[in-house]
CSV table of C-alpha atoms in Angstrom, one decimal:
chain,number,residue,atom,x,y,z
A,1,UNK,CA,-16.0,13.4,28.6
A,2,UNK,CA,-16.9,10.7,26.0
A,3,UNK,CA,-16.6,13.4,23.6
A,4,UNK,CA,-13.0,14.2,24.7
A,5,UNK,CA,-11.7,11.0,24.3
A,6,UNK,CA,-13.3,10.6,20.9
A,7,UNK,CA,-11.6,13.6,20.0
A,8,UNK,CA,-8.4,12.3,21.3
A,9,UNK,CA,-8.9,8.7,18.9
A,10,UNK,CA,-9.8,11.0,16.0
A,11,UNK,CA,-6.4,12.6,16.8
A,12,UNK,CA,-4.2,9.3,17.5
A,13,UNK,CA,-5.8,7.6,13.8
A,14,UNK,CA,-4.3,11.4,12.0
A,15,UNK,CA,-1.0,11.1,13.9
A,16,UNK,CA,-0.4,7.3,13.5
A,17,UNK,CA,-1.3,7.8,9.7
A,18,UNK,CA,1.4,10.7,9.5
A,19,UNK,CA,3.6,8.7,11.4
A,20,UNK,CA,3.1,5.9,8.5
A,21,UNK,CA,4.0,8.1,6.1
A,22,UNK,CA,7.9,8.9,8.1
A,23,UNK,CA,8.1,5.4,8.1
A,24,UNK,CA,7.3,4.4,4.3
A,25,UNK,CA,9.6,7.3,3.3
A,26,UNK,CA,12.4,6.2,5.6
A,27,UNK,CA,12.0,3.0,3.8
A,28,UNK,CA,13.6,4.5,0.9
A,29,UNK,CA,16.6,6.1,2.7
A,30,UNK,CA,19.6,4.6,4.6
A,31,UNK,CA,18.1,3.3,7.7
A,32,UNK,CA,21.0,4.0,10.6
A,33,UNK,CA,20.6,1.2,13.0
A,34,UNK,CA,21.7,1.6,16.5
A,35,UNK,CA,21.7,-1.3,19.4
A,36,UNK,CA,20.3,-0.8,22.8
A,37,UNK,CA,20.8,-4.0,25.1
A,38,UNK,CA,22.2,-6.1,22.7
A,39,UNK,CA,23.2,-6.3,19.5
A,40,UNK,CA,20.1,-7.8,18.4
A,41,UNK,CA,18.1,-5.3,20.1
A,42,UNK,CA,17.4,-2.8,17.6
A,43,UNK,CA,16.5,1.2,17.6
A,44,UNK,CA,16.8,3.5,14.7
A,45,UNK,CA,16.5,7.3,14.0
A,46,UNK,CA,13.4,6.8,12.8
A,47,UNK,CA,12.0,5.1,16.0
A,48,UNK,CA,13.0,8.2,18.1
A,49,UNK,CA,11.6,10.7,15.2
A,50,UNK,CA,8.1,9.3,15.1
A,51,UNK,CA,7.6,8.7,18.7
A,52,UNK,CA,8.9,12.7,19.3
A,53,UNK,CA,6.4,13.1,16.3
A,54,UNK,CA,3.5,12.0,18.2
A,55,UNK,CA,4.2,13.2,21.8
A,56,UNK,CA,4.8,16.8,20.2
A,57,UNK,CA,1.8,16.7,18.6
A,58,UNK,CA,-0.6,15.2,21.3
A,59,UNK,CA,0.8,17.9,23.7
A,60,UNK,CA,-0.3,20.4,21.5
A,61,UNK,CA,-3.8,19.4,21.9
A,62,UNK,CA,-3.9,17.7,25.1
A,63,UNK,CA,-1.3,19.3,27.3
A,64,UNK,CA,-2.2,17.4,30.7
A,65,UNK,CA,-2.3,13.9,29.5
A,66,UNK,CA,0.9,11.5,30.3
A,67,UNK,CA,3.0,9.6,27.9
A,68,UNK,CA,4.5,6.1,28.1
A,69,UNK,CA,6.7,5.5,25.2
A,70,UNK,CA,9.5,3.2,24.4
A,71,UNK,CA,12.0,5.5,23.2
A,72,UNK,CA,11.5,7.8,26.1
A,73,UNK,CA,11.5,4.9,28.5
A,74,UNK,CA,14.9,3.8,27.1
A,75,UNK,CA,15.9,7.1,27.8
A,76,UNK,CA,15.2,6.5,31.2
A,77,UNK,CA,12.0,7.9,32.1
A,78,UNK,CA,9.4,6.0,34.3
A,79,UNK,CA,6.9,3.3,32.9
A,80,UNK,CA,4.1,4.0,35.5
A,81,UNK,CA,0.6,3.8,34.6
A,82,UNK,CA,-1.6,6.0,36.6
A,83,UNK,CA,-5.2,7.0,36.3
A,84,UNK,CA,-4.3,10.1,34.7
A,85,UNK,CA,-5.4,10.0,31.0
A,86,UNK,CA,-2.3,8.3,29.2
A,87,UNK,CA,-0.8,7.7,25.7
A,88,UNK,CA,1.2,4.2,25.3
A,89,UNK,CA,3.0,4.8,22.3
A,90,UNK,CA,5.2,2.2,20.1
A,91,UNK,CA,6.7,4.2,17.3
A,92,UNK,CA,7.9,1.6,15.4
A,93,UNK,CA,6.7,-2.0,16.5
A,94,UNK,CA,8.7,-4.2,14.5
A,95,UNK,CA,11.9,-2.5,14.3
A,96,UNK,CA,13.8,-5.5,13.2
A,97,UNK,CA,11.1,-6.0,10.3
A,98,UNK,CA,11.7,-2.1,9.3
A,99,UNK,CA,15.4,-2.8,9.0
A,100,UNK,CA,15.2,-5.7,6.8
A,101,UNK,CA,12.1,-4.0,5.2
A,102,UNK,CA,10.0,-7.0,6.1
A,103,UNK,CA,6.5,-5.9,5.5
A,104,UNK,CA,5.2,-6.0,9.3
A,105,UNK,CA,6.0,-2.8,10.9
A,106,UNK,CA,2.9,-0.9,13.1
A,107,UNK,CA,2.8,2.4,14.4
A,108,UNK,CA,0.7,1.6,17.9
A,109,UNK,CA,-1.1,4.4,20.1
A,110,UNK,CA,-3.1,3.2,23.1
A,111,UNK,CA,-4.8,5.3,25.7
A,112,UNK,CA,-5.7,5.1,29.2
A,113,UNK,CA,-7.8,6.6,31.8
A,114,UNK,CA,-8.1,5.2,35.2
A,115,UNK,CA,-5.8,2.0,34.1
A,116,UNK,CA,-8.4,1.2,31.5
A,117,UNK,CA,-7.8,1.2,27.9
A,118,UNK,CA,-10.1,3.7,26.2
A,119,UNK,CA,-9.0,3.3,22.9
A,120,UNK,CA,-6.4,1.5,20.7
A,121,UNK,CA,-5.0,2.5,17.3
A,122,UNK,CA,-2.6,0.3,15.4
A,123,UNK,CA,-1.4,1.2,11.9
A,124,UNK,CA,0.2,-1.5,9.9
A,125,UNK,CA,2.1,0.9,7.7
A,126,UNK,CA,3.4,-1.2,4.9
A,127,UNK,CA,0.1,-3.0,4.6
A,128,UNK,CA,-1.7,0.5,4.8
A,129,UNK,CA,-4.2,-1.2,7.4
A,130,UNK,CA,-5.3,1.2,10.3
A,131,UNK,CA,-7.2,-1.1,13.0
A,132,UNK,CA,-8.8,0.7,15.8
A,133,UNK,CA,-11.1,0.1,18.7
A,134,UNK,CA,-13.2,2.3,21.2
A,135,UNK,CA,-14.4,0.8,24.5
A,136,UNK,CA,-17.3,-0.7,24.3
A,137,UNK,CA,-17.7,0.3,20.3
A,138,UNK,CA,-16.3,-2.5,18.6
A,139,UNK,CA,-13.0,-2.9,16.7
A,140,UNK,CA,-12.3,-2.1,12.8
A,141,UNK,CA,-9.9,-2.3,10.1
A,142,UNK,CA,-10.1,0.3,7.4
A,143,UNK,CA,-13.7,1.0,8.9
A,144,UNK,CA,-14.5,-2.7,8.5
A,145,UNK,CA,-15.7,-4.5,11.5
A,146,UNK,CA,-13.6,-7.0,13.1
A,147,UNK,CA,-14.4,-10.1,14.7
A,148,UNK,CA,-12.0,-13.2,16.2
A,149,UNK,CA,-12.9,-16.5,14.9
A,150,UNK,CA,-15.0,-19.3,16.0
A,151,UNK,CA,-12.5,-21.7,16.1
A,152,UNK,CA,-12.9,-24.1,19.2
A,153,UNK,CA,-10.5,-27.0,18.2
A,154,UNK,CA,-6.9,-26.1,19.0
A,155,UNK,CA,-5.8,-28.9,16.7
A,156,UNK,CA,-7.4,-26.8,13.9
A,157,UNK,CA,-5.8,-23.5,15.2
A,158,UNK,CA,-2.8,-21.3,14.0
A,159,UNK,CA,-1.1,-19.9,17.0
A,160,UNK,CA,1.1,-16.9,16.8
A,161,UNK,CA,3.9,-16.0,18.7
A,162,UNK,CA,7.7,-13.9,19.1
A,163,UNK,CA,10.9,-15.1,20.3
A,164,UNK,CA,12.5,-11.8,21.5
A,165,UNK,CA,16.2,-10.7,21.8
A,166,UNK,CA,17.6,-13.0,24.4
A,167,UNK,CA,20.1,-15.4,22.8
A,168,UNK,CA,21.5,-17.1,26.2
A,169,UNK,CA,20.6,-21.0,25.8
A,170,UNK,CA,18.8,-21.1,28.9
A,171,UNK,CA,16.3,-18.6,27.8
A,172,UNK,CA,16.2,-19.9,24.2
A,173,UNK,CA,15.3,-23.5,25.8
A,174,UNK,CA,12.5,-22.3,27.7
A,175,UNK,CA,10.9,-20.6,24.5
A,176,UNK,CA,11.6,-23.4,22.1
A,177,UNK,CA,10.0,-25.9,25.2
A,178,UNK,CA,6.8,-23.7,24.9
A,179,UNK,CA,7.0,-23.7,21.1
A,180,UNK,CA,7.5,-27.7,21.2
A,181,UNK,CA,4.4,-28.1,23.5
A,182,UNK,CA,2.3,-25.8,21.1
A,183,UNK,CA,3.3,-27.4,17.9
A,184,UNK,CA,2.9,-31.0,19.5
A,185,UNK,CA,-1.0,-30.4,20.7
A,186,UNK,CA,-0.9,-30.5,17.5
A,187,UNK,CA,-2.1,-27.1,15.8
A,188,UNK,CA,-2.5,-26.4,12.1
A,189,UNK,CA,0.8,-23.9,12.7
A,190,UNK,CA,2.6,-21.4,14.7
A,191,UNK,CA,3.2,-18.1,13.0
A,192,UNK,CA,5.5,-14.7,13.7
A,193,UNK,CA,4.7,-11.4,12.2
A,194,UNK,CA,7.6,-10.2,14.1
A,195,UNK,CA,5.5,-7.5,15.9
A,196,UNK,CA,2.9,-7.8,18.9
A,197,UNK,CA,0.5,-5.1,17.9
A,198,UNK,CA,0.1,-6.8,14.7
A,199,UNK,CA,-0.1,-10.2,16.0
A,200,UNK,CA,-2.5,-9.2,18.0
A,201,UNK,CA,-4.7,-7.4,15.3
A,202,UNK,CA,-4.3,-10.8,13.3
A,203,UNK,CA,-6.2,-12.1,16.4
A,204,UNK,CA,-8.8,-9.7,16.3
A,205,UNK,CA,-9.1,-10.2,12.5
A,206,UNK,CA,-9.9,-13.9,12.8
A,207,UNK,CA,-7.1,-15.6,10.7
A,208,UNK,CA,-5.0,-16.3,14.1
A,209,UNK,CA,-6.8,-17.9,16.8
A,210,UNK,CA,-4.3,-17.2,19.6
A,211,UNK,CA,-0.8,-15.4,20.4
A,212,UNK,CA,1.3,-15.3,23.1
A,213,UNK,CA,4.4,-13.8,24.1
A,214,UNK,CA,6.6,-13.3,27.5
A,215,UNK,CA,9.1,-10.5,27.6
A,216,UNK,CA,6.6,-8.0,25.6
A,217,UNK,CA,6.5,-4.3,27.0
A,218,UNK,CA,3.2,-2.3,28.0
A,219,UNK,CA,3.8,-0.1,24.6
A,220,UNK,CA,3.6,-3.5,22.6
A,221,UNK,CA,-0.1,-4.6,23.4
A,222,UNK,CA,-1.9,-1.7,25.0
A,223,UNK,CA,-3.7,-0.9,21.4
A,224,UNK,CA,-3.8,-4.4,20.4
A,225,UNK,CA,-5.3,-5.7,24.0
A,226,UNK,CA,-8.4,-3.6,23.4
A,227,UNK,CA,-8.5,-4.4,19.6
A,228,UNK,CA,-8.7,-8.1,20.4
A,229,UNK,CA,-11.3,-7.8,23.4
A,230,UNK,CA,-13.9,-5.4,21.3
A,231,UNK,CA,-13.5,-8.1,18.4
A,232,UNK,CA,-14.8,-10.5,20.7
A,233,UNK,CA,-11.5,-12.1,22.0
A,234,UNK,CA,-9.8,-12.9,25.4
A,235,UNK,CA,-7.0,-11.6,27.2
A,236,UNK,CA,-5.1,-13.8,29.5
A,237,UNK,CA,-2.0,-13.8,32.0
A,238,UNK,CA,0.1,-16.4,30.8
A,239,UNK,CA,-0.5,-18.5,34.0
A,240,UNK,CA,-4.2,-18.3,33.5
A,241,UNK,CA,-5.0,-14.8,35.7
A,242,UNK,CA,-6.3,-11.4,34.6
A,243,UNK,CA,-3.8,-9.4,32.2
A,244,UNK,CA,-1.8,-6.8,33.9
A,245,UNK,CA,-0.3,-4.9,30.9
A,246,UNK,CA,2.9,-4.0,32.9
A,247,UNK,CA,3.4,-8.1,33.5
A,248,UNK,CA,5.6,-8.2,30.3
A,249,UNK,CA,3.6,-11.2,29.4
A,250,UNK,CA,0.3,-12.1,27.5
A,251,UNK,CA,-2.0,-14.8,25.8
A,252,UNK,CA,-4.9,-13.1,23.5
A,253,UNK,CA,-7.3,-15.5,21.8
A,254,UNK,CA,-10.5,-15.5,20.1
A,255,UNK,CA,-12.1,-17.8,23.3
A,256,UNK,CA,-11.4,-18.7,26.8
A,257,UNK,CA,-11.4,-22.5,25.5
A,258,UNK,CA,-8.3,-21.9,23.1
A,259,UNK,CA,-6.7,-19.5,25.3
A,260,UNK,CA,-6.7,-21.8,28.4
A,261,UNK,CA,-5.4,-24.6,26.7
A,262,UNK,CA,-2.4,-22.3,25.5
A,263,UNK,CA,-2.0,-21.0,29.1
A,264,UNK,CA,-1.9,-25.2,29.4
A,265,UNK,CA,1.0,-25.6,27.7
A,266,UNK,CA,3.3,-23.1,28.0
A,267,UNK,CA,2.8,-22.7,31.7
A,268,UNK,CA,3.8,-26.4,32.2
A,269,UNK,CA,7.7,-25.7,31.4
A,270,UNK,CA,8.3,-22.5,33.8
A,271,UNK,CA,8.4,-19.1,33.4
A,272,UNK,CA,11.4,-17.2,33.5
A,273,UNK,CA,12.5,-14.1,36.2
A,274,UNK,CA,11.0,-11.0,35.6
A,275,UNK,CA,14.4,-9.5,35.3
A,276,UNK,CA,15.4,-12.6,32.7
A,277,UNK,CA,12.5,-11.7,30.5
A,278,UNK,CA,13.6,-11.1,26.8
A,279,UNK,CA,12.8,-7.7,25.4
A,280,UNK,CA,10.2,-7.5,22.5
A,281,UNK,CA,10.8,-6.8,19.1
């Protein structure tokens, strides 16, 4: 069975690179923009084209496997993670970045069996960086091993987060209350790449010490979660428990020490209801 998953991972890397070529080509053309839940919740024809490219390619090689894809779910398909081998796809993580040609745009492909991540692939298209991880075998960027930072002092840390698409005052106030708590620890800085997958790869790379977000989806973080853990990092729910990839919230950090301090600061102001969570980018 292990050989089968390696073949699947090899295919994921190949198709992610091909999808990245589609994304780069589209940046040179007219990027037709549509909206989903709001005027700032964007989708493009390229998102839909890339997702179909990945799904069709995988179906040809692994016809019994299931899919959870951002655009498929947006079109009405169920978002259920079962024990069946499942490809979890974000065709363009960082659609708003893509629309504005902001240079952090990723193709994210995770693969789960028995509800456990077996491999993750995140291709940062414009940087030409291929992040990969296989369960129990480490994490890599363009073939070079990744290792989280050894920073244990939150005061000397850089923290990453995102701000979602909700613009109602109540949700924005909660987001900025959390941000204020983090900044006032104080930390060295807060950063936002505009892509959950890339933020998690930055944690795995050691240049960001933690990333937190409330409102992300499983396709945003499935691949990145394994890349972080295989690089020596830890994953935690924003209330301190075990991460559920379907819960729409996560803390990814270099260590439990940093993760627990982030949890302390972002949980102190209260969490929005699940139906009020801001959608991810």
